[in-house]
């Protein structure tokens, strides 16, 4: 039996590593006598990564080494670690001033250098750790997983040592089988140099597991750096209340990584987990679900959880989450305010019902507005972030005006200072409907490499801003960066309104369905 498991969280932004915590907790419950250790490189200075990893492996001598890689594609829409990719790309592509264009080019080079350095650094740490572990256990197993690996699992094989097990999605059952020395051929994984990933591997549904409250007394014992996240009370500590997302949003990969079947964690167990963190001084919680209320049929589960949080006596907490605001009810709004929700994000992407429908998002924007009014009436006076992705499929000047009208309606409910427009240009991800659309419309070739952002002709396509509106949005964003970079989202909205004006709100909320052949010829129904 493999009995010494080391989890290494590769360097990333200081976000609580809920993935490896839950993996270690699960394995401990199945195998109480197993020895485990969590090692979080995010809590070490960069110059110490290699030596700190060496010391950990020398002391622990694992025979199963699990690396969690959260970030690979840093070509995020805004705010990357190598600078601002959106600003760099737009300055290079759209700036009229040659000096600004040159600045964008240099910024892009710096971003690519950061990206390549992180790839080399992290692959080097994986190889270094595996080689060192084999000194003590020649038959040591290497598993590489995490959010980014799950999305780019087809590309990472060329970077990994032979024999690496590349894990897609959830890893609990895979690790169970490794510990038992059972076959892993049925799990969502493949072995570098020995097997090929199955066709559409990421689309296979994960196996549901029973989730109980994480045992943080145990986690503290196996994770010396745990207190790093308890030192300051501004950290939001992750707690998961469910897994899976039932929706088909055209650009989102959550639904294939986590599966479309929503699996609810028992509310009593969620509260027990929060209580353990509360007793350790934590007051800020982030519900890490893909969506806190993914569909109306899960409203009762959310009500039950929030009521039990109230009953628990945790009176002075705050929490935040991604929320589909079309699934709120007056009762739920009241409970959200009473339990301390002080921030939430809505990913509506567009304020045009027509485009929301075309992106397969399933939102009813009229319902979202009404539910936001209910939330305000319940006493919510904190920040809401609204994600907008301009220039999506079939964007036109009319739909931009509709989005502006919708945003102003949200501001009228919550107040301008409480509604933060997060301006995104969709980063195209593998395994999404948007990628399929790009293939079908000859915007991408099927053999493209989604990680080749060092190639400008690839990078420009992965940041979704096609013509004929691409240059228009580029010019607007460059003006916003010049005028008010510290409040970029609101500045973009103001510039767009100055240039285009607002559509009537009712136009934004209405999306006429074009008549189909059957609509035009009712007699076909009888046939």
Short mmCIF file of C-alpha atoms in Angstrom, two decimals:
data_model
loop_
_atom_site.label_atom_id
_atom_site.label_comp_id
_atom_site.label_asym_id
_atom_site.label_seq_id
_atom_site.Cartn_x
_atom_site.Cartn_y
_atom_site.Cartn_z
CA UNK A 1 0.00 0.00 0.00
CA UNK A 2 1.24 3.49 -0.87
CA UNK A 3 1.24 5.24 2.48
CA UNK A 4 3.14 8.53 2.27
CA UNK A 5 1.33 11.11 0.12
CA UNK A 6 2.79 14.59 -0.40
CA UNK A 7 0.63 17.33 -1.94
CA UNK A 8 2.60 20.19 -3.49
CA UNK A 9 0.63 23.30 -4.40
CA UNK A 10 2.63 25.05 -7.13
CA UNK A 11 3.19 28.82 -6.79
CA UNK A 12 0.20 31.03 -7.59
CA UNK A 13 -1.65 34.03 -6.22
CA UNK A 14 -2.38 33.77 -2.47
CA UNK A 15 -5.69 31.92 -2.73
CA UNK A 16 -6.62 29.30 -0.14
CA UNK A 17 -5.74 25.88 -1.69
CA UNK A 18 -9.12 24.24 -1.14
CA UNK A 19 -8.44 21.52 -3.74
CA UNK A 20 -5.49 19.85 -2.02
CA UNK A 21 -7.09 20.36 1.40
CA UNK A 22 -10.19 18.44 0.33
CA UNK A 23 -8.10 15.70 -1.33
CA UNK A 24 -6.04 15.14 1.81
CA UNK A 25 -9.14 15.21 4.01
CA UNK A 26 -10.91 12.63 1.84
CA UNK A 27 -7.96 10.25 1.74
CA UNK A 28 -7.54 10.49 5.50
CA UNK A 29 -11.17 9.49 6.04
CA UNK A 30 -10.82 6.47 3.76
CA UNK A 31 -7.37 5.48 5.06
CA UNK A 32 -7.06 6.83 8.64
CA UNK A 33 -3.53 5.46 9.08
CA UNK A 34 -2.05 6.97 5.93
CA UNK A 35 0.70 9.59 6.29
CA UNK A 36 0.15 12.81 4.38
CA UNK A 37 1.70 16.25 4.08
CA UNK A 38 0.55 19.46 2.36
CA UNK A 39 3.30 21.74 1.07
CA UNK A 40 2.13 25.10 -0.29
CA UNK A 41 4.77 26.89 -2.36
CA UNK A 42 2.50 29.93 -2.50
CA UNK A 43 3.63 30.73 1.05
CA UNK A 44 7.37 30.78 0.19
CA UNK A 45 9.47 33.47 -1.54
CA UNK A 46 10.36 32.62 -5.13
CA UNK A 47 14.10 32.27 -4.47
CA UNK A 48 13.36 29.49 -1.95
CA UNK A 49 11.02 27.34 -4.09
CA UNK A 50 13.58 24.71 -5.06
CA UNK A 51 15.44 24.41 -1.77
CA UNK A 52 12.22 24.40 0.26
CA UNK A 53 10.80 21.61 -1.90
CA UNK A 54 14.03 19.61 -1.51
CA UNK A 55 13.90 19.90 2.28
CA UNK A 56 10.25 18.86 2.38
CA UNK A 57 10.86 15.76 0.26
CA UNK A 58 14.01 14.84 2.20
CA UNK A 59 12.10 15.02 5.48
CA UNK A 60 8.89 13.34 4.35
CA UNK A 61 10.17 10.87 1.71
CA UNK A 62 6.85 10.39 -0.12
CA UNK A 63 5.97 7.52 -2.40
CA UNK A 64 3.01 9.36 -3.94
CA UNK A 65 3.72 12.92 -5.06
CA UNK A 66 0.71 15.05 -6.06
CA UNK A 67 1.29 18.43 -7.71
CA UNK A 68 -1.60 20.88 -7.92
CA UNK A 69 -1.22 23.43 -10.74
CA UNK A 70 -3.87 26.14 -10.58
CA UNK A 71 -2.72 28.64 -13.23
CA UNK A 72 -1.24 27.89 -16.64
CA UNK A 73 -2.78 30.20 -19.21
CA UNK A 74 -2.09 33.66 -17.77
CA UNK A 75 -3.64 35.42 -20.77
CA UNK A 76 -6.46 36.54 -18.52
CA UNK A 77 -8.80 39.29 -19.75
CA UNK A 78 -7.54 41.77 -17.14
CA UNK A 79 -4.83 41.98 -14.50
CA UNK A 80 -2.22 39.28 -15.10
CA UNK A 81 0.89 38.71 -13.04
CA UNK A 82 3.03 39.95 -15.92
CA UNK A 83 1.08 43.18 -16.25
CA UNK A 84 -2.30 43.89 -17.81
CA UNK A 85 -2.71 41.61 -20.86
CA UNK A 86 -5.79 43.47 -22.09
CA UNK A 87 -4.03 46.83 -22.08
CA UNK A 88 -0.89 45.40 -23.68
CA UNK A 89 -2.86 43.68 -26.43
CA UNK A 90 -5.07 46.69 -27.17
CA UNK A 91 -2.17 49.15 -27.19
CA UNK A 92 -0.27 46.94 -29.62
CA UNK A 93 -3.24 46.23 -31.88
CA UNK A 94 -5.21 49.47 -31.84
CA UNK A 95 -3.10 52.43 -30.64
CA UNK A 96 -2.56 55.15 -33.27
CA UNK A 97 0.43 56.67 -31.46
CA UNK A 98 3.53 54.63 -32.40
CA UNK A 99 5.04 55.19 -28.94
CA UNK A 100 1.93 53.73 -27.27
CA UNK A 101 1.98 50.86 -29.74
CA UNK A 102 5.60 50.21 -28.83
CA UNK A 103 4.73 50.31 -25.12
CA UNK A 104 2.05 47.69 -25.74
CA UNK A 105 4.54 45.52 -27.62
CA UNK A 106 7.09 45.75 -24.81
CA UNK A 107 4.40 45.01 -22.24
CA UNK A 108 3.37 41.98 -24.28
CA UNK A 109 6.97 40.77 -24.38
CA UNK A 110 7.22 41.12 -20.59
CA UNK A 111 3.95 39.21 -20.18
CA UNK A 112 5.14 36.41 -22.44
CA UNK A 113 8.44 36.29 -20.56
CA UNK A 114 6.54 35.95 -17.27
CA UNK A 115 4.37 33.23 -18.81
CA UNK A 116 7.27 31.23 -20.18
CA UNK A 117 9.22 31.63 -16.94
CA UNK A 118 6.29 30.23 -14.95
CA UNK A 119 5.99 27.25 -17.30
CA UNK A 120 9.70 26.48 -17.00
CA UNK A 121 9.69 27.11 -13.26
CA UNK A 122 6.71 24.86 -12.51
CA UNK A 123 7.66 22.05 -14.86
CA UNK A 124 11.15 22.25 -13.37
CA UNK A 125 9.76 21.97 -9.84
CA UNK A 126 7.68 18.94 -10.83
CA UNK A 127 10.66 17.18 -12.39
CA UNK A 128 12.95 18.15 -9.52
CA UNK A 129 10.49 16.91 -6.91
CA UNK A 130 9.85 13.63 -8.73
CA UNK A 131 13.56 12.94 -9.20
CA UNK A 132 14.26 13.63 -5.53
CA UNK A 133 11.35 11.49 -4.32
CA UNK A 134 12.70 8.57 -6.37
CA UNK A 135 15.92 8.69 -4.31
CA UNK A 136 13.93 7.39 -1.36
CA UNK A 137 11.31 5.38 -3.23
CA UNK A 138 12.28 4.25 -6.74
CA UNK A 139 8.66 3.26 -7.44
CA UNK A 140 7.21 6.66 -6.39
CA UNK A 141 4.12 7.77 -8.28
CA UNK A 142 3.72 11.28 -9.71
CA UNK A 143 0.26 12.82 -10.16
CA UNK A 144 -0.27 16.25 -11.72
CA UNK A 145 -3.70 17.88 -11.55
CA UNK A 146 -5.51 21.06 -10.65
CA UNK A 147 -7.78 23.51 -12.43
CA UNK A 148 -5.41 24.50 -15.21
CA UNK A 149 -4.20 20.95 -15.87
CA UNK A 150 -7.83 19.82 -16.21
CA UNK A 151 -8.40 22.36 -18.98
CA UNK A 152 -5.09 21.89 -20.81
CA UNK A 153 -4.58 18.19 -20.09
CA UNK A 154 -3.84 17.43 -23.75
CA UNK A 155 -1.01 19.98 -23.92
CA UNK A 156 0.83 19.21 -20.65
CA UNK A 157 2.04 15.73 -21.67
CA UNK A 158 5.04 17.13 -23.55
CA UNK A 159 6.28 18.87 -20.38
CA UNK A 160 5.94 15.97 -17.94
CA UNK A 161 8.30 13.08 -17.09
CA UNK A 162 7.36 9.68 -18.46
CA UNK A 163 4.99 7.91 -16.08
CA UNK A 164 3.29 11.09 -14.86
CA UNK A 165 -0.40 10.54 -14.15
CA UNK A 166 -2.29 13.53 -15.55
CA UNK A 167 -5.53 13.94 -13.60
CA UNK A 168 -8.59 15.68 -15.06
CA UNK A 169 -11.20 17.14 -12.70
CA UNK A 170 -11.78 15.61 -9.29
CA UNK A 171 -9.01 13.38 -7.96
CA UNK A 172 -10.40 11.66 -4.86
CA UNK A 173 -11.16 8.28 -6.41
CA UNK A 174 -7.98 8.31 -8.48
CA UNK A 175 -5.88 8.71 -5.33
CA UNK A 176 -7.88 6.02 -3.54
CA UNK A 177 -7.03 3.56 -6.32
CA UNK A 178 -3.35 4.56 -6.30
CA UNK A 179 -3.17 3.92 -2.57
CA UNK A 180 -4.88 0.54 -3.00
CA UNK A 181 -2.66 -0.22 -6.03
CA UNK A 182 -5.75 -0.80 -8.15
CA UNK A 183 -6.15 -0.08 -11.86
CA UNK A 184 -6.78 3.59 -12.64
CA UNK A 185 -7.80 2.97 -16.26
CA UNK A 186 -11.41 3.90 -15.55
CA UNK A 187 -10.58 7.25 -13.95
CA UNK A 188 -10.38 10.61 -15.73
CA UNK A 189 -6.64 10.46 -16.29
CA UNK A 190 -3.87 9.14 -18.50
CA UNK A 191 -0.21 8.16 -18.00
CA UNK A 192 2.39 10.13 -19.96
CA UNK A 193 4.37 7.90 -22.31
CA UNK A 194 2.18 4.87 -21.61
CA UNK A 195 -1.43 5.73 -22.48
CA UNK A 196 -3.18 8.41 -24.53
CA UNK A 197 -6.06 10.49 -23.18
CA UNK A 198 -9.39 9.07 -24.24
CA UNK A 199 -11.38 10.98 -26.82
CA UNK A 200 -13.43 13.68 -25.06
CA UNK A 201 -11.96 12.65 -21.69
CA UNK A 202 -12.89 15.95 -20.08
CA UNK A 203 -16.54 15.43 -21.02
CA UNK A 204 -16.78 12.24 -18.96
CA UNK A 205 -18.83 12.79 -15.81
CA UNK A 206 -17.04 12.46 -12.48
CA UNK A 207 -18.17 9.83 -9.98
CA UNK A 208 -20.20 11.33 -7.15
CA UNK A 209 -18.69 10.96 -3.67
CA UNK A 210 -20.15 11.55 -0.22
CA UNK A 211 -18.78 14.85 1.09
CA UNK A 212 -18.51 15.45 4.83
CA UNK A 213 -17.06 18.39 6.76
CA UNK A 214 -13.33 18.85 6.30
CA UNK A 215 -11.43 17.84 9.45
CA UNK A 216 -9.32 20.95 10.05
CA UNK A 217 -7.75 19.56 13.20
CA UNK A 218 -6.16 16.94 10.94
CA UNK A 219 -5.32 19.46 8.20
CA UNK A 220 -3.44 21.60 10.73
CA UNK A 221 -1.28 18.60 11.65
CA UNK A 222 -0.20 17.84 8.07
CA UNK A 223 0.08 21.43 6.78
CA UNK A 224 2.62 23.58 8.69
CA UNK A 225 1.85 26.63 6.52
CA UNK A 226 -1.87 26.57 7.35
CA UNK A 227 -1.62 29.57 9.70
CA UNK A 228 -0.39 31.72 6.81
CA UNK A 229 -4.04 32.09 5.77
CA UNK A 230 -5.18 32.87 9.33
CA UNK A 231 -2.78 35.73 10.08
CA UNK A 232 -4.85 38.45 8.42
CA UNK A 233 -8.62 38.53 8.51
CA UNK A 234 -8.91 39.83 4.95
CA UNK A 235 -8.54 36.34 3.42
CA UNK A 236 -11.73 34.72 2.17
CA UNK A 237 -11.40 31.03 3.02
CA UNK A 238 -13.01 28.65 0.56
CA UNK A 239 -15.88 26.35 1.53
CA UNK A 240 -17.60 24.18 -1.04
CA UNK A 241 -21.36 23.60 -0.80
CA UNK A 242 -21.82 21.72 -4.08
CA UNK A 243 -20.05 20.49 -7.20
CA UNK A 244 -21.16 20.61 -10.80
CA UNK A 245 -22.92 23.10 -13.07
CA UNK A 246 -25.96 22.24 -15.22
CA UNK A 247 -25.60 25.09 -17.71
CA UNK A 248 -24.14 25.36 -21.23
CA UNK A 249 -22.65 28.87 -21.33
CA UNK A 250 -20.75 29.01 -24.61
CA UNK A 251 -17.39 30.14 -23.21
CA UNK A 252 -17.28 28.31 -19.86
CA UNK A 253 -15.39 25.10 -19.11
CA UNK A 254 -16.74 24.53 -15.57
CA UNK A 255 -19.58 22.40 -16.82
CA UNK A 256 -17.22 19.85 -18.36
CA UNK A 257 -14.54 19.90 -15.64
CA UNK A 258 -17.01 19.46 -12.75
CA UNK A 259 -19.76 17.72 -14.72
CA UNK A 260 -23.34 18.81 -15.34
CA UNK A 261 -24.76 16.82 -12.42
CA UNK A 262 -25.02 19.10 -9.38
CA UNK A 263 -24.03 17.27 -6.19
CA UNK A 264 -25.11 18.99 -3.00
CA UNK A 265 -22.96 18.72 0.12
CA UNK A 266 -25.12 18.12 3.23
CA UNK A 267 -25.84 21.48 4.87
CA UNK A 268 -25.02 20.17 8.35
CA UNK A 269 -21.55 19.18 7.11
CA UNK A 270 -20.98 22.55 5.44
CA UNK A 271 -21.87 24.36 8.67
CA UNK A 272 -19.58 22.04 10.69
CA UNK A 273 -16.73 22.89 8.35
CA UNK A 274 -17.39 26.63 8.63
CA UNK A 275 -17.65 26.34 12.42
CA UNK A 276 -14.16 24.81 12.62
CA UNK A 277 -12.73 27.74 10.66
CA UNK A 278 -14.82 30.21 12.68
CA UNK A 279 -13.35 28.83 15.90
CA UNK A 280 -9.90 29.52 14.44
CA UNK A 281 -10.76 33.19 13.90
CA UNK A 282 -11.98 33.11 10.29
CA UNK A 283 -14.87 35.49 9.56
CA UNK A 284 -14.75 35.71 5.75
CA UNK A 285 -15.91 32.78 3.63
CA UNK A 286 -16.04 32.25 -0.12
CA UNK A 287 -18.44 29.59 -1.35
CA UNK A 288 -16.31 28.03 -4.08
CA UNK A 289 -19.17 26.49 -6.08
CA UNK A 290 -19.34 27.14 -9.82
CA UNK A 291 -22.61 28.90 -8.90
CA UNK A 292 -24.02 29.16 -5.38
CA UNK A 293 -27.59 28.70 -6.70
CA UNK A 294 -27.14 27.05 -10.10
CA UNK A 295 -30.86 26.52 -10.80
CA UNK A 296 -34.25 27.12 -9.20
CA UNK A 297 -34.54 23.52 -8.04
CA UNK A 298 -31.63 24.16 -5.67
CA UNK A 299 -33.20 27.17 -3.95
CA UNK A 300 -34.48 25.06 -1.06
CA UNK A 301 -30.95 23.71 -0.45
CA UNK A 302 -29.58 27.26 -0.26
CA UNK A 303 -32.38 28.31 2.11
CA UNK A 304 -31.67 25.32 4.35
CA UNK A 305 -27.93 26.07 4.45
CA UNK A 306 -28.33 29.77 5.24
CA UNK A 307 -30.90 29.09 7.95
CA UNK A 308 -28.54 26.60 9.57
CA UNK A 309 -25.74 29.17 9.46
CA UNK A 310 -28.02 31.52 11.41
CA UNK A 311 -28.90 28.76 13.86
CA UNK A 312 -25.20 27.96 14.37
CA UNK A 313 -24.59 31.27 16.15
CA UNK A 314 -21.95 32.51 13.69
CA UNK A 315 -23.34 36.04 13.80
CA UNK A 316 -20.37 38.17 12.72
CA UNK A 317 -19.34 36.47 9.48
CA UNK A 318 -19.24 37.68 5.90
CA UNK A 319 -19.46 35.58 2.78
CA UNK A 320 -19.30 35.95 -0.99
CA UNK A 321 -19.95 33.81 -4.04
CA UNK A 322 -20.78 33.65 -7.72
CA UNK A 323 -24.56 33.79 -7.87
CA UNK A 324 -27.10 33.34 -10.63
CA UNK A 325 -29.34 36.18 -9.55
CA UNK A 326 -32.25 34.87 -11.61
CA UNK A 327 -32.66 32.16 -8.95
CA UNK A 328 -33.20 34.42 -5.95
CA UNK A 329 -36.43 34.63 -3.96
CA UNK A 330 -37.48 37.22 -1.34
CA UNK A 331 -36.90 34.60 1.38
CA UNK A 332 -33.42 33.83 0.06
CA UNK A 333 -32.57 37.54 -0.24
CA UNK A 334 -33.53 38.06 3.39
CA UNK A 335 -31.36 35.13 4.51
CA UNK A 336 -28.40 36.31 2.43
CA UNK A 337 -28.43 39.68 4.16
CA UNK A 338 -28.95 38.17 7.62
CA UNK A 339 -26.04 35.73 7.17
CA UNK A 340 -23.62 38.50 6.13
CA UNK A 341 -23.27 38.30 2.35
CA UNK A 342 -21.18 41.39 1.59
CA UNK A 343 -20.14 40.75 -2.01
CA UNK A 344 -21.31 38.70 -4.93
CA UNK A 345 -20.57 38.35 -8.62
CA UNK A 346 -23.05 38.04 -11.47
CA UNK A 347 -21.65 36.73 -14.73
CA UNK A 348 -24.44 37.87 -17.05
CA UNK A 349 -21.84 38.70 -19.76
CA UNK A 350 -24.29 40.92 -21.65
CA UNK A 351 -27.23 43.15 -20.80
CA UNK A 352 -28.96 42.13 -24.02
CA UNK A 353 -31.41 39.26 -23.65
CA UNK A 354 -30.83 38.40 -27.30
CA UNK A 355 -27.11 37.81 -26.75
CA UNK A 356 -27.64 36.03 -23.43
CA UNK A 357 -29.80 33.56 -25.33
CA UNK A 358 -27.27 33.15 -28.13
CA UNK A 359 -24.53 32.40 -25.60
CA UNK A 360 -26.72 29.61 -24.11
CA UNK A 361 -26.58 31.17 -20.67
CA UNK A 362 -30.17 30.51 -19.62
CA UNK A 363 -30.57 33.88 -17.88
CA UNK A 364 -33.80 35.86 -17.86
CA UNK A 365 -32.53 39.40 -17.45
CA UNK A 366 -35.94 40.74 -16.44
CA UNK A 367 -36.02 38.26 -13.56
CA UNK A 368 -32.47 39.22 -12.53
CA UNK A 369 -33.53 42.88 -12.23
CA UNK A 370 -36.56 42.05 -10.12
CA UNK A 371 -34.55 39.78 -7.85
CA UNK A 372 -31.93 42.49 -7.40
CA UNK A 373 -34.73 44.83 -6.29
CA UNK A 374 -35.77 42.18 -3.75
CA UNK A 375 -32.18 41.91 -2.52
CA UNK A 376 -31.93 45.67 -2.09
CA UNK A 377 -35.29 45.71 -0.27
CA UNK A 378 -33.94 43.04 2.08
CA UNK A 379 -31.18 45.44 3.13
CA UNK A 380 -28.22 44.55 0.89
CA UNK A 381 -25.98 47.63 0.73
CA UNK A 382 -22.64 46.14 -0.29
CA UNK A 383 -20.76 45.58 -3.53
CA UNK A 384 -21.95 43.60 -6.55
CA UNK A 385 -19.57 42.86 -9.41
CA UNK A 386 -21.22 42.43 -12.80
CA UNK A 387 -19.14 40.69 -15.47
CA UNK A 388 -19.60 41.96 -19.01
CA UNK A 389 -17.88 40.46 -22.04
CA UNK A 390 -18.29 42.79 -25.00
CA UNK A 391 -18.08 41.73 -28.63
CA UNK A 392 -19.39 38.24 -28.07
CA UNK A 393 -21.30 36.34 -30.75
CA UNK A 394 -23.42 38.72 -32.90
CA UNK A 395 -22.62 41.85 -30.87
CA UNK A 396 -23.88 45.02 -32.60
CA UNK A 397 -24.14 48.68 -31.66
CA UNK A 398 -27.80 48.07 -30.72
CA UNK A 399 -26.88 45.28 -28.29
CA UNK A 400 -24.14 47.45 -26.75
CA UNK A 401 -26.73 50.17 -26.13
CA UNK A 402 -28.99 47.53 -24.55
CA UNK A 403 -26.20 46.42 -22.21
CA UNK A 404 -25.61 50.03 -21.18
CA UNK A 405 -29.32 50.49 -20.42
CA UNK A 406 -29.32 47.30 -18.37
CA UNK A 407 -26.26 48.37 -16.39
CA UNK A 408 -27.81 51.74 -15.60
CA UNK A 409 -30.88 49.89 -14.32
CA UNK A 410 -28.68 47.89 -11.94
CA UNK A 411 -27.04 51.12 -10.78
CA UNK A 412 -30.48 52.59 -10.13
CA UNK A 413 -31.20 49.66 -7.80
CA UNK A 414 -27.95 49.42 -5.83
CA UNK A 415 -26.28 52.80 -6.44
CA UNK A 416 -23.50 53.58 -8.92
CA UNK A 417 -20.77 53.17 -6.31
CA UNK A 418 -22.05 49.69 -5.38
CA UNK A 419 -22.15 48.22 -8.90
CA UNK A 420 -18.70 47.41 -10.27
CA UNK A 421 -18.70 46.57 -13.99
CA UNK A 422 -15.92 44.05 -14.63
CA UNK A 423 -15.06 44.42 -18.31
CA UNK A 424 -13.87 41.14 -19.82
CA UNK A 425 -13.07 40.12 -23.33
CA UNK A 426 -13.56 36.38 -23.25
CA UNK A 427 -10.41 34.29 -23.11
CA UNK A 428 -11.17 31.42 -25.46
CA UNK A 429 -10.82 28.08 -23.66
CA UNK A 430 -10.55 24.55 -25.05
CA UNK A 431 -13.54 22.20 -24.83
CA UNK A 432 -16.13 25.01 -24.96
CA UNK A 433 -18.95 25.80 -27.37
CA UNK A 434 -17.11 29.00 -28.28
CA UNK A 435 -14.10 27.01 -29.42
CA UNK A 436 -16.40 24.89 -31.62
CA UNK A 437 -17.93 28.10 -33.03
CA UNK A 438 -14.42 29.38 -33.82
CA UNK A 439 -13.60 26.14 -35.67
CA UNK A 440 -16.84 26.20 -37.65
CA UNK A 441 -16.32 29.84 -38.67
CA UNK A 442 -12.63 29.38 -39.60
CA UNK A 443 -11.45 31.66 -36.80
CA UNK A 444 -9.20 28.91 -35.44
CA UNK A 445 -7.58 25.82 -36.88
CA UNK A 446 -8.27 22.58 -35.05
CA UNK A 447 -4.56 21.94 -34.51
CA UNK A 448 -3.94 25.27 -32.73
CA UNK A 449 -2.11 25.30 -29.40
CA UNK A 450 -4.16 27.19 -26.77
CA UNK A 451 -1.01 27.79 -24.72
CA UNK A 452 1.00 29.36 -27.56
CA UNK A 453 0.43 32.95 -26.42
CA UNK A 454 4.02 33.73 -27.40
CA UNK A 455 2.73 33.68 -31.00
CA UNK A 456 0.89 36.98 -31.65
CA UNK A 457 -1.41 35.45 -34.27
CA UNK A 458 -2.57 32.90 -31.68
CA UNK A 459 -2.73 35.30 -28.73
CA UNK A 460 -4.91 37.76 -30.65
CA UNK A 461 -7.46 35.06 -31.40
CA UNK A 462 -7.57 33.73 -27.84
CA UNK A 463 -8.56 37.17 -26.55
CA UNK A 464 -11.99 37.25 -28.16
CA UNK A 465 -12.47 40.64 -29.84
CA UNK A 466 -13.20 39.98 -33.52
CA UNK A 467 -13.98 42.55 -36.19
CA UNK A 468 -16.02 44.41 -37.29
CA UNK A 469 -16.29 45.82 -33.72
CA UNK A 470 -12.82 44.85 -32.51
CA UNK A 471 -11.14 48.15 -33.34
CA UNK A 472 -14.08 50.13 -31.90
CA UNK A 473 -13.82 48.38 -28.52
CA UNK A 474 -10.04 48.64 -28.65
CA UNK A 475 -10.29 52.41 -29.04
CA UNK A 476 -12.84 52.70 -26.21
CA UNK A 477 -10.70 50.67 -23.82
CA UNK A 478 -7.55 52.61 -24.66
CA UNK A 479 -9.40 55.85 -23.90
CA UNK A 480 -10.55 54.40 -20.56
CA UNK A 481 -7.00 53.32 -19.66
CA UNK A 482 -5.79 56.87 -20.39
CA UNK A 483 -8.57 58.67 -18.53
CA UNK A 484 -9.22 56.53 -15.45
CA UNK A 485 -7.24 53.29 -15.19
CA UNK A 486 -8.15 52.89 -11.51
CA UNK A 487 -11.86 52.71 -12.32
CA UNK A 488 -11.58 51.11 -15.72
CA UNK A 489 -14.97 49.37 -15.83
CA UNK A 490 -17.08 52.40 -14.99
CA UNK A 491 -15.02 54.55 -17.34
CA UNK A 492 -15.66 52.13 -20.23
CA UNK A 493 -19.40 52.28 -19.56
CA UNK A 494 -19.38 56.10 -19.47
CA UNK A 495 -17.40 56.37 -22.72
CA UNK A 496 -19.72 53.92 -24.48
CA UNK A 497 -22.77 55.85 -23.32
CA UNK A 498 -21.25 59.13 -24.51
CA UNK A 499 -20.60 57.62 -27.94
CA UNK A 500 -23.70 55.46 -28.41
CA UNK A 501 -26.40 56.52 -25.97
CA UNK A 502 -28.79 54.12 -24.26
CA UNK A 503 -31.41 51.80 -25.71
CA UNK A 504 -34.85 51.66 -24.06
CA UNK A 505 -34.60 49.20 -21.16
CA UNK A 506 -37.52 47.18 -22.51
CA UNK A 507 -35.53 46.56 -25.69
CA UNK A 508 -32.70 45.06 -23.63
CA UNK A 509 -35.13 42.75 -21.80
CA UNK A 510 -36.86 41.47 -24.92
CA UNK A 511 -35.46 38.91 -27.33
CA UNK A 512 -38.00 38.04 -30.06
CA UNK A 513 -37.66 34.48 -31.27
CA UNK A 514 -37.36 34.38 -35.04
CA UNK A 515 -40.13 32.29 -36.64
CA UNK A 516 -39.06 28.81 -37.66
CA UNK A 517 -40.24 26.83 -40.66
CA UNK A 518 -42.91 25.20 -38.49
CA UNK A 519 -44.07 28.61 -37.22
CA UNK A 520 -44.53 29.75 -40.80
CA UNK A 521 -46.26 26.56 -41.95
CA UNK A 522 -48.47 25.23 -39.14
CA UNK A 523 -49.76 22.48 -41.37
CA UNK A 524 -46.33 20.77 -41.06
CA UNK A 525 -47.08 20.06 -37.39
CA UNK A 526 -49.76 17.55 -38.35
CA UNK A 527 -47.38 15.71 -40.62
#
